[in-house]
Amino acid sequence: MIFRSSLLLLIVILSGCSTFVPLPPEPVATNEPEPVPEPLPTVEPEPEPPVVAPEPVIPPEPQIIEPLVAVVISDRTPAYVDVSTALDSYLDHYEVYDLSDRSLLPQQAFAAISESGASAVVAIGLPAAQAANRYSPVPVVVGQVFNISDSEILSDSVKAVSVLPPIDLQMDVWHELDPALKNVGAILGPGHEDLIAETDRAMTARGIKFHYAIAQTDRETLYLFNRLVRDIDGFILFPDNRILSRSVLSEMMAYASRHRVQVAVFNKPLLAHGAAFSSATVPSNIASTITQVLEEIIAGNINDLPPVTGLTEIDITTNPAVLQRLGLEPGSSDSGNTVALTQ
């Protein structure tokens, strides 16, 4: 009994000890880190080729015209004579006819031109252009006529060269003189839709708003100008003699001065009346352009020519006193600054 009791007690003790022995901890599952992919090689972008500005296209210098050309001038106005004189550098054989010579009627002049065997006519000024349109037996190139469309001169056999320098060049100069220029006005007679569109494009490209009006008489021009001047800081005085008179011009210049409006003109004498600067044509450039048109006519390509061929140069003269009064940088008034348009 004692032996059995002792054996039972020993079994109980051993079983209790086994109860208090801690179980081994559960293994902690750990995720193996995913291998980091090797970085891809960085591909440097190929450098873009540098932007190379195209070389400006300069019109070729015209060749000397060898066939006989008749040069008809309306009168001895310096602007007409300067162009006819400049043509001497481009025409090998030419004869000049002056319609202001009372001893020679237009019909007689063009009868003489027909007998001379001239290959073409250069008509300088409106009376010469009108006479050439009516009487010329050969193709005609017209120069120094502003109201060319209104005069109904142009035709399949009559082409023209612009009487104004490039508006783009004028606006470049003006914008350089006054970068704050924002509103520019102009008043023209009827028939200048192309000029209005060209001027509007040039101003829009420079952030300038173009205000224009169409007038029929000089008094209407003055009325429209007095209304327009309140909304502009610059005014282009186009040389439209149909809607301008000496008295109206004087009133406009005085009114512009009182309102501190810059006036851009196309002939130097108006600088003395208070214009800020003038944008004149260059006689040699007019003669060169006329010669280019003559080349095409003589080559038989008259149908490929535009009605009016533009010029490529401008002669700028500033009025330092007016620019200084307006708070702008004055330029040189002693000599013109000739700028060529290359595009």
mmCIF file of C-alpha atoms in Angstrom:
data_model
loop_
_atom_site.group_PDB
_atom_site.id
_atom_site.type_symbol
_atom_site.label_atom_id
_atom_site.label_comp_id
_atom_site.label_asym_id
_atom_site.label_seq_id
_atom_site.Cartn_x
_atom_site.Cartn_y
_atom_site.Cartn_z
ATOM 1 C CA MET A 1 0.000 0.000 0.000
ATOM 2 C CA ILE A 2 2.752 2.352 0.923
ATOM 3 C CA PHE A 3 4.559 1.454 -2.283
ATOM 4 C CA ARG A 4 1.445 2.056 -4.407
ATOM 5 C CA SER A 5 0.674 5.325 -2.649
ATOM 6 C CA SER A 6 4.204 6.549 -3.210
ATOM 7 C CA LEU A 7 4.064 5.562 -6.861
ATOM 8 C CA LEU A 8 0.767 7.399 -7.366
ATOM 9 C CA LEU A 9 2.098 10.493 -5.634
ATOM 10 C CA LEU A 10 5.180 10.432 -7.845
ATOM 11 C CA ILE A 11 3.005 10.230 -10.993
ATOM 12 C CA VAL A 12 0.876 13.184 -9.834
ATOM 13 C CA ILE A 13 3.982 15.322 -9.127
ATOM 14 C CA LEU A 14 5.529 14.489 -12.494
ATOM 15 C CA SER A 15 2.304 15.304 -14.319
ATOM 16 C CA GLY A 16 2.081 18.687 -12.498
ATOM 17 C CA CYS A 17 5.613 19.569 -13.445
ATOM 18 C CA SER A 18 4.855 18.878 -17.065
ATOM 19 C CA THR A 19 1.857 21.201 -16.838
ATOM 20 C CA PHE A 20 4.036 24.204 -15.863
ATOM 21 C CA VAL A 21 6.757 23.676 -18.460
ATOM 22 C CA PRO A 22 6.247 26.515 -21.077
ATOM 23 C CA LEU A 23 5.675 25.480 -24.614
ATOM 24 C CA PRO A 24 8.275 26.539 -27.103
ATOM 25 C CA PRO A 25 7.240 29.788 -28.872
ATOM 26 C CA GLU A 26 5.584 29.581 -32.213
ATOM 27 C CA PRO A 27 7.999 30.461 -34.988
ATOM 28 C CA VAL A 28 7.460 33.991 -36.323
ATOM 29 C CA ALA A 29 6.921 33.951 -40.053
ATOM 30 C CA THR A 30 8.967 36.630 -41.764
ATOM 31 C CA ASN A 31 8.541 37.603 -45.405
ATOM 32 C CA GLU A 32 11.688 37.638 -47.380
ATOM 33 C CA PRO A 33 12.166 41.163 -48.854
ATOM 34 C CA GLU A 34 11.664 41.290 -52.582
ATOM 35 C CA PRO A 35 14.841 41.993 -54.423
ATOM 36 C CA VAL A 36 15.154 45.637 -55.472
ATOM 37 C CA PRO A 37 15.300 45.817 -59.268
ATOM 38 C CA GLU A 38 18.429 47.260 -60.643
ATOM 39 C CA PRO A 39 17.924 50.870 -61.830
ATOM 40 C CA LEU A 40 17.473 51.295 -65.522
ATOM 41 C CA PRO A 41 20.205 53.247 -67.222
ATOM 42 C CA THR A 42 19.319 56.942 -67.701
ATOM 43 C CA VAL A 43 19.143 57.826 -71.343
ATOM 44 C CA GLU A 44 20.125 61.433 -71.904
ATOM 45 C CA PRO A 45 17.919 63.073 -74.552
ATOM 46 C CA GLU A 46 19.753 64.050 -77.640
ATOM 47 C CA PRO A 47 20.220 67.808 -77.766
ATOM 48 C CA GLU A 48 17.911 69.535 -80.217
ATOM 49 C CA PRO A 49 19.697 71.130 -83.111
ATOM 50 C CA PRO A 50 20.014 74.904 -82.652
ATOM 51 C CA VAL A 51 17.386 77.001 -84.361
ATOM 52 C CA VAL A 52 19.071 78.780 -87.201
ATOM 53 C CA ALA A 53 17.303 81.919 -88.387
ATOM 54 C CA PRO A 54 16.845 81.926 -92.133
ATOM 55 C CA GLU A 55 19.026 84.284 -94.032
ATOM 56 C CA PRO A 56 17.108 87.417 -95.015
ATOM 57 C CA VAL A 57 15.998 87.391 -98.606
ATOM 58 C CA ILE A 58 17.288 90.541 -100.252
ATOM 59 C CA PRO A 59 15.704 91.380 -103.591
ATOM 60 C CA PRO A 60 18.249 90.978 -106.370
ATOM 61 C CA GLU A 61 19.685 94.143 -107.809
ATOM 62 C CA PRO A 62 17.926 94.804 -111.108
ATOM 63 C CA GLN A 63 19.855 94.565 -114.324
ATOM 64 C CA ILE A 64 20.360 97.480 -116.667
ATOM 65 C CA ILE A 65 17.391 97.810 -119.033
ATOM 66 C CA GLU A 66 18.743 97.970 -122.569
ATOM 67 C CA PRO A 67 15.607 98.520 -124.702
ATOM 68 C CA LEU A 68 14.362 102.088 -125.059
ATOM 69 C CA VAL A 69 12.050 103.259 -122.254
ATOM 70 C CA ALA A 70 9.971 106.460 -122.241
ATOM 71 C CA VAL A 71 9.906 108.306 -118.890
ATOM 72 C CA VAL A 72 6.918 110.638 -118.594
ATOM 73 C CA ILE A 73 6.810 113.070 -115.656
ATOM 74 C CA SER A 74 3.751 115.111 -114.688
ATOM 75 C CA ASP A 75 5.762 118.232 -113.849
ATOM 76 C CA ARG A 76 9.022 119.401 -112.278
ATOM 77 C CA THR A 77 7.977 118.549 -108.700
ATOM 78 C CA PRO A 78 11.178 117.494 -106.862
ATOM 79 C CA ALA A 79 9.714 114.107 -105.903
ATOM 80 C CA TYR A 80 9.073 113.338 -109.579
ATOM 81 C CA VAL A 81 12.378 114.687 -110.831
ATOM 82 C CA ASP A 82 14.330 112.761 -108.150
ATOM 83 C CA VAL A 83 12.854 109.452 -109.333
ATOM 84 C CA SER A 84 13.452 110.187 -113.013
ATOM 85 C CA THR A 85 17.042 111.153 -112.189
ATOM 86 C CA ALA A 86 17.531 107.940 -110.155
ATOM 87 C CA LEU A 87 16.334 105.891 -113.144
ATOM 88 C CA ASP A 88 19.458 106.980 -115.021
ATOM 89 C CA SER A 89 21.384 104.293 -113.097
ATOM 90 C CA TYR A 90 19.110 101.531 -114.409
ATOM 91 C CA LEU A 91 18.097 102.523 -117.945
ATOM 92 C CA ASP A 92 20.572 102.249 -120.796
ATOM 93 C CA HIS A 93 18.357 104.068 -123.296
ATOM 94 C CA TYR A 94 15.531 106.369 -122.241
ATOM 95 C CA GLU A 95 13.816 109.608 -123.193
ATOM 96 C CA VAL A 96 12.103 111.982 -120.756
ATOM 97 C CA TYR A 97 8.793 113.702 -121.594
ATOM 98 C CA ASP A 98 7.608 116.547 -119.327
ATOM 99 C CA LEU A 99 3.835 117.057 -119.493
ATOM 100 C CA SER A 100 4.165 120.444 -117.785
ATOM 101 C CA ASP A 101 5.767 121.684 -121.002
ATOM 102 C CA ARG A 102 2.880 123.571 -122.587
ATOM 103 C CA SER A 103 4.343 123.098 -126.044
ATOM 104 C CA LEU A 104 3.732 119.332 -125.839
ATOM 105 C CA LEU A 105 0.212 118.012 -125.377
ATOM 106 C CA PRO A 106 -0.198 114.522 -123.838
ATOM 107 C CA GLN A 107 -1.496 113.130 -127.150
ATOM 108 C CA GLN A 108 1.555 114.490 -128.950
ATOM 109 C CA ALA A 109 3.921 113.112 -126.331
ATOM 110 C CA PHE A 110 2.516 109.609 -126.633
ATOM 111 C CA ALA A 111 2.401 109.812 -130.423
ATOM 112 C CA ALA A 112 6.136 110.559 -130.288
ATOM 113 C CA ILE A 113 6.621 107.643 -127.883
ATOM 114 C CA SER A 114 4.807 105.330 -130.306
ATOM 115 C CA GLU A 115 7.036 106.439 -133.182
ATOM 116 C CA SER A 116 10.202 106.070 -131.068
ATOM 117 C CA GLY A 117 9.738 102.314 -130.691
ATOM 118 C CA ALA A 118 9.894 102.445 -126.881
ATOM 119 C CA SER A 119 9.311 99.070 -125.207
ATOM 120 C CA ALA A 120 7.609 100.491 -122.110
ATOM 121 C CA VAL A 121 6.571 103.718 -120.379
ATOM 122 C CA VAL A 122 7.352 104.885 -116.850
ATOM 123 C CA ALA A 123 4.696 107.423 -115.788
ATOM 124 C CA ILE A 124 5.550 109.506 -112.714
ATOM 125 C CA GLY A 125 2.734 111.419 -111.010
ATOM 126 C CA LEU A 126 -1.032 111.307 -111.457
ATOM 127 C CA PRO A 127 -1.388 113.385 -114.681
ATOM 128 C CA ALA A 128 1.319 111.309 -116.369
ATOM 129 C CA ALA A 129 -0.325 108.085 -115.187
ATOM 130 C CA GLN A 130 -3.750 109.164 -116.463
ATOM 131 C CA ALA A 131 -2.310 110.149 -119.835
ATOM 132 C CA ALA A 132 -0.381 106.876 -120.098
ATOM 133 C CA ASN A 133 -3.465 104.854 -119.262
ATOM 134 C CA ARG A 134 -5.320 106.616 -122.072
ATOM 135 C CA TYR A 135 -2.728 106.974 -124.800
ATOM 136 C CA SER A 136 0.214 104.615 -124.239
ATOM 137 C CA PRO A 137 0.725 102.018 -126.991
ATOM 138 C CA VAL A 138 3.034 99.940 -124.752
ATOM 139 C CA PRO A 139 2.888 98.630 -121.144
ATOM 140 C CA VAL A 140 3.170 101.210 -118.349
ATOM 141 C CA VAL A 141 4.739 101.311 -114.870
ATOM 142 C CA VAL A 142 3.264 104.049 -112.647
ATOM 143 C CA GLY A 143 5.088 105.697 -109.758
ATOM 144 C CA GLN A 144 4.357 108.418 -107.187
ATOM 145 C CA VAL A 145 0.547 108.100 -107.255
ATOM 146 C CA PHE A 146 -1.257 107.646 -103.923
ATOM 147 C CA ASN A 147 -4.885 107.286 -105.007
ATOM 148 C CA ILE A 148 -4.045 104.684 -107.630
ATOM 149 C CA SER A 149 -7.163 102.554 -107.113
ATOM 150 C CA ASP A 150 -9.558 105.484 -107.009
ATOM 151 C CA SER A 151 -8.162 106.829 -110.293
ATOM 152 C CA GLU A 152 -8.985 103.611 -112.187
ATOM 153 C CA ILE A 153 -5.543 103.641 -113.766
ATOM 154 C CA LEU A 154 -4.484 100.052 -113.198
ATOM 155 C CA SER A 155 -5.206 97.486 -115.894
ATOM 156 C CA ASP A 156 -3.687 94.403 -117.492
ATOM 157 C CA SER A 157 -1.117 96.632 -119.202
ATOM 158 C CA VAL A 158 -0.633 99.220 -116.425
ATOM 159 C CA LYS A 159 1.163 98.246 -113.218
ATOM 160 C CA ALA A 160 2.291 100.456 -110.350
ATOM 161 C CA VAL A 161 4.952 100.835 -107.680
ATOM 162 C CA SER A 162 3.876 101.853 -104.182
ATOM 163 C CA VAL A 163 4.079 105.537 -103.293
ATOM 164 C CA LEU A 164 4.592 104.805 -99.575
ATOM 165 C CA PRO A 165 7.454 103.074 -97.771
ATOM 166 C CA PRO A 166 6.690 99.772 -95.984
ATOM 167 C CA ILE A 167 4.255 100.289 -93.095
ATOM 168 C CA ASP A 168 6.061 97.539 -91.159
ATOM 169 C CA LEU A 169 9.282 99.546 -91.161
ATOM 170 C CA GLN A 170 7.463 102.700 -90.117
ATOM 171 C CA MET A 171 5.850 100.888 -87.190
ATOM 172 C CA ASP A 172 9.199 99.383 -86.144
ATOM 173 C CA VAL A 173 10.669 102.880 -85.879
ATOM 174 C CA TRP A 174 7.618 104.280 -84.100
ATOM 175 C CA HIS A 175 7.512 101.440 -81.604
ATOM 176 C CA GLU A 176 11.193 102.000 -80.873
ATOM 177 C CA LEU A 177 10.597 105.711 -80.279
ATOM 178 C CA ASP A 178 7.607 105.027 -78.013
ATOM 179 C CA PRO A 179 7.245 101.450 -76.702
ATOM 180 C CA ALA A 180 4.122 102.553 -74.784
ATOM 181 C CA LEU A 181 2.251 103.432 -77.989
ATOM 182 C CA LYS A 182 -1.169 101.735 -77.830
ATOM 183 C CA ASN A 183 -3.701 103.573 -80.002
ATOM 184 C CA VAL A 184 -3.006 105.011 -83.458
ATOM 185 C CA GLY A 185 -5.530 106.629 -85.774
ATOM 186 C CA ALA A 186 -5.787 107.548 -89.444
ATOM 187 C CA ILE A 187 -8.306 109.132 -91.805
ATOM 188 C CA LEU A 188 -8.364 108.257 -95.499
ATOM 189 C CA GLY A 189 -10.544 108.807 -98.507
ATOM 190 C CA PRO A 190 -12.354 105.896 -100.158
ATOM 191 C CA GLY A 191 -10.544 103.175 -102.084
ATOM 192 C CA HIS A 192 -7.731 102.271 -99.694
ATOM 193 C CA GLU A 193 -8.953 98.964 -98.280
ATOM 194 C CA ASP A 194 -5.620 97.231 -98.955
ATOM 195 C CA LEU A 195 -3.653 99.968 -97.187
ATOM 196 C CA ILE A 196 -6.017 99.855 -94.202
ATOM 197 C CA ALA A 197 -5.613 96.070 -93.960
ATOM 198 C CA GLU A 198 -1.810 96.305 -94.239
ATOM 199 C CA THR A 199 -1.661 99.005 -91.535
ATOM 200 C CA ASP A 200 -3.980 97.076 -89.237
ATOM 201 C CA ARG A 201 -1.836 93.925 -89.549
ATOM 202 C CA ALA A 202 1.349 95.864 -88.807
ATOM 203 C CA MET A 203 -0.145 97.458 -85.695
ATOM 204 C CA THR A 204 -1.830 94.325 -84.383
ATOM 205 C CA ALA A 205 1.501 92.496 -84.572
ATOM 206 C CA ARG A 206 2.945 95.126 -82.211
ATOM 207 C CA GLY A 207 0.028 95.250 -79.772
ATOM 208 C CA ILE A 208 -1.330 98.544 -81.119
ATOM 209 C CA LYS A 209 -4.991 99.205 -81.854
ATOM 210 C CA PHE A 210 -5.722 100.881 -85.175
ATOM 211 C CA HIS A 211 -8.559 103.439 -85.267
ATOM 212 C CA TYR A 212 -9.469 104.660 -88.749
ATOM 213 C CA ALA A 213 -12.232 106.570 -90.483
ATOM 214 C CA ILE A 214 -13.220 107.264 -94.094
ATOM 215 C CA ALA A 215 -13.856 110.866 -95.138
ATOM 216 C CA GLN A 216 -15.182 112.427 -98.318
ATOM 217 C CA THR A 217 -14.099 116.063 -97.855
ATOM 218 C CA ASP A 218 -11.499 118.065 -95.957
ATOM 219 C CA ARG A 219 -14.091 119.465 -93.517
ATOM 220 C CA GLU A 220 -15.289 115.943 -92.736
ATOM 221 C CA THR A 221 -11.663 114.976 -92.127
ATOM 222 C CA LEU A 222 -11.324 117.758 -89.547
ATOM 223 C CA TYR A 223 -14.597 116.756 -87.860
ATOM 224 C CA LEU A 224 -13.578 113.093 -87.647
ATOM 225 C CA PHE A 225 -10.099 113.997 -86.419
ATOM 226 C CA ASN A 226 -11.446 116.148 -83.580
ATOM 227 C CA ARG A 227 -13.529 113.171 -82.414
ATOM 228 C CA LEU A 228 -10.774 110.619 -82.933
ATOM 229 C CA VAL A 229 -7.986 112.525 -81.209
ATOM 230 C CA ARG A 230 -9.455 111.906 -77.743
ATOM 231 C CA ASP A 231 -8.897 108.149 -78.023
ATOM 232 C CA ILE A 232 -5.439 107.974 -79.603
ATOM 233 C CA ASP A 233 -1.833 108.742 -78.743
ATOM 234 C CA GLY A 234 -0.576 108.641 -82.344
ATOM 235 C CA PHE A 235 -1.884 109.608 -85.795
ATOM 236 C CA ILE A 236 -0.700 108.632 -89.288
ATOM 237 C CA LEU A 237 -1.201 111.467 -91.765
ATOM 238 C CA PHE A 238 -1.615 109.678 -95.095
ATOM 239 C CA PRO A 239 -1.037 111.960 -98.126
ATOM 240 C CA ASP A 240 -4.598 111.839 -99.469
ATOM 241 C CA ASN A 241 -5.031 115.249 -101.096
ATOM 242 C CA ARG A 242 -8.711 114.545 -101.803
ATOM 243 C CA ILE A 243 -9.579 114.983 -98.123
ATOM 244 C CA LEU A 244 -6.874 117.409 -96.980
ATOM 245 C CA SER A 245 -6.415 121.133 -97.480
ATOM 246 C CA ARG A 246 -3.801 123.553 -96.178
ATOM 247 C CA SER A 247 -6.176 125.129 -93.641
ATOM 248 C CA VAL A 248 -7.507 121.777 -92.377
ATOM 249 C CA LEU A 249 -3.987 120.409 -92.105
ATOM 250 C CA SER A 250 -2.888 123.371 -89.978
ATOM 251 C CA GLU A 251 -5.881 122.940 -87.645
ATOM 252 C CA MET A 252 -5.224 119.205 -87.291
ATOM 253 C CA MET A 253 -1.552 119.692 -86.418
ATOM 254 C CA ALA A 254 -2.378 122.374 -83.844
ATOM 255 C CA TYR A 255 -5.113 120.224 -82.270
ATOM 256 C CA ALA A 256 -2.790 117.210 -82.124
ATOM 257 C CA SER A 257 -0.132 119.306 -80.387
ATOM 258 C CA ARG A 258 -2.598 120.488 -77.721
ATOM 259 C CA HIS A 259 -3.641 116.899 -77.021
ATOM 260 C CA ARG A 260 -0.042 115.579 -77.068
ATOM 261 C CA VAL A 261 -0.756 113.249 -79.986
ATOM 262 C CA GLN A 262 2.260 112.139 -82.015
ATOM 263 C CA VAL A 263 1.816 112.668 -85.755
ATOM 264 C CA ALA A 264 3.710 110.513 -88.261
ATOM 265 C CA VAL A 265 3.969 111.934 -91.775
ATOM 266 C CA PHE A 266 5.415 110.843 -95.118
ATOM 267 C CA ASN A 267 7.281 113.979 -96.194
ATOM 268 C CA LYS A 268 9.906 115.978 -94.352
ATOM 269 C CA PRO A 269 8.465 119.514 -94.781
ATOM 270 C CA LEU A 270 5.627 118.605 -92.396
ATOM 271 C CA LEU A 271 8.153 118.268 -89.566
ATOM 272 C CA ALA A 272 8.175 122.068 -89.425
ATOM 273 C CA HIS A 273 4.420 121.964 -88.701
ATOM 274 C CA GLY A 274 4.848 119.798 -85.589
ATOM 275 C CA ALA A 275 5.049 116.209 -86.842
ATOM 276 C CA ALA A 276 7.036 113.826 -84.625
ATOM 277 C CA PHE A 277 8.821 112.074 -87.481
ATOM 278 C CA SER A 278 8.613 111.519 -91.217
ATOM 279 C CA SER A 279 8.787 108.241 -93.133
ATOM 280 C CA ALA A 280 9.860 109.127 -96.630
ATOM 281 C CA THR A 281 10.552 106.940 -99.609
ATOM 282 C CA VAL A 282 14.033 106.604 -101.108
ATOM 283 C CA PRO A 283 14.230 107.707 -104.766
ATOM 284 C CA SER A 284 16.858 105.092 -105.609
ATOM 285 C CA ASN A 285 14.626 102.387 -104.100
ATOM 286 C CA ILE A 286 11.669 103.584 -106.181
ATOM 287 C CA ALA A 287 13.821 103.545 -109.321
ATOM 288 C CA SER A 288 15.171 100.090 -108.496
ATOM 289 C CA THR A 289 11.655 98.710 -107.938
ATOM 290 C CA ILE A 290 10.373 100.284 -111.166
ATOM 291 C CA THR A 291 13.260 98.616 -112.982
ATOM 292 C CA GLN A 292 12.389 95.203 -111.514
ATOM 293 C CA VAL A 293 8.834 95.614 -112.846
ATOM 294 C CA LEU A 294 10.194 96.707 -116.241
ATOM 295 C CA GLU A 295 12.349 93.569 -116.379
ATOM 296 C CA GLU A 296 9.278 91.369 -115.960
ATOM 297 C CA ILE A 297 7.312 93.345 -118.530
ATOM 298 C CA ILE A 298 10.072 93.158 -121.137
ATOM 299 C CA ALA A 299 10.476 89.426 -120.419
ATOM 300 C CA GLY A 300 6.786 88.933 -121.230
ATOM 301 C CA ASN A 301 5.705 88.221 -117.637
ATOM 302 C CA ILE A 302 3.391 91.176 -117.109
ATOM 303 C CA ASN A 303 0.483 88.886 -116.168
ATOM 304 C CA ASP A 304 2.505 87.514 -113.256
ATOM 305 C CA LEU A 305 2.988 90.962 -111.712
ATOM 306 C CA PRO A 306 0.800 92.241 -108.848
ATOM 307 C CA PRO A 307 -1.180 95.429 -109.506
ATOM 308 C CA VAL A 308 1.106 97.339 -107.093
ATOM 309 C CA THR A 309 4.660 96.311 -106.171
ATOM 310 C CA GLY A 310 5.836 97.387 -102.719
ATOM 311 C CA LEU A 311 9.026 99.223 -101.842
ATOM 312 C CA THR A 312 11.703 97.896 -99.478
ATOM 313 C CA GLU A 313 13.342 100.964 -97.909
ATOM 314 C CA ILE A 314 12.355 103.886 -95.707
ATOM 315 C CA ASP A 315 14.014 107.201 -94.897
ATOM 316 C CA ILE A 316 13.323 108.275 -91.287
ATOM 317 C CA THR A 317 13.780 111.834 -90.037
ATOM 318 C CA THR A 318 12.744 112.728 -86.496
ATOM 319 C CA ASN A 319 11.773 116.062 -84.946
ATOM 320 C CA PRO A 320 13.884 116.253 -81.749
ATOM 321 C CA ALA A 321 12.005 119.257 -80.333
ATOM 322 C CA VAL A 322 8.614 117.528 -80.596
ATOM 323 C CA LEU A 323 9.940 114.218 -79.270
ATOM 324 C CA GLN A 324 11.538 115.979 -76.310
ATOM 325 C CA ARG A 325 8.310 117.820 -75.532
ATOM 326 C CA LEU A 326 6.479 114.474 -75.597
ATOM 327 C CA GLY A 327 9.071 112.896 -73.300
ATOM 328 C CA LEU A 328 10.491 110.624 -75.980
ATOM 329 C CA GLU A 329 14.085 110.073 -77.011
ATOM 330 C CA PRO A 330 14.921 112.520 -79.791
ATOM 331 C CA GLY A 331 16.670 111.201 -82.864
ATOM 332 C CA SER A 332 18.789 112.930 -85.441
ATOM 333 C CA SER A 333 17.073 115.497 -87.636
ATOM 334 C CA ASP A 334 20.145 116.421 -89.663
ATOM 335 C CA SER A 335 20.161 113.402 -91.932
ATOM 336 C CA GLY A 336 17.709 110.681 -92.779
ATOM 337 C CA ASN A 337 18.117 107.163 -91.470
ATOM 338 C CA THR A 338 17.523 104.821 -94.377
ATOM 339 C CA VAL A 339 16.341 101.355 -93.395
ATOM 340 C CA ALA A 340 15.914 98.443 -95.783
ATOM 341 C CA LEU A 341 13.198 95.832 -95.376
ATOM 342 C CA THR A 342 14.438 92.265 -95.704
ATOM 343 C CA GLN A 343 11.911 89.498 -95.349
#
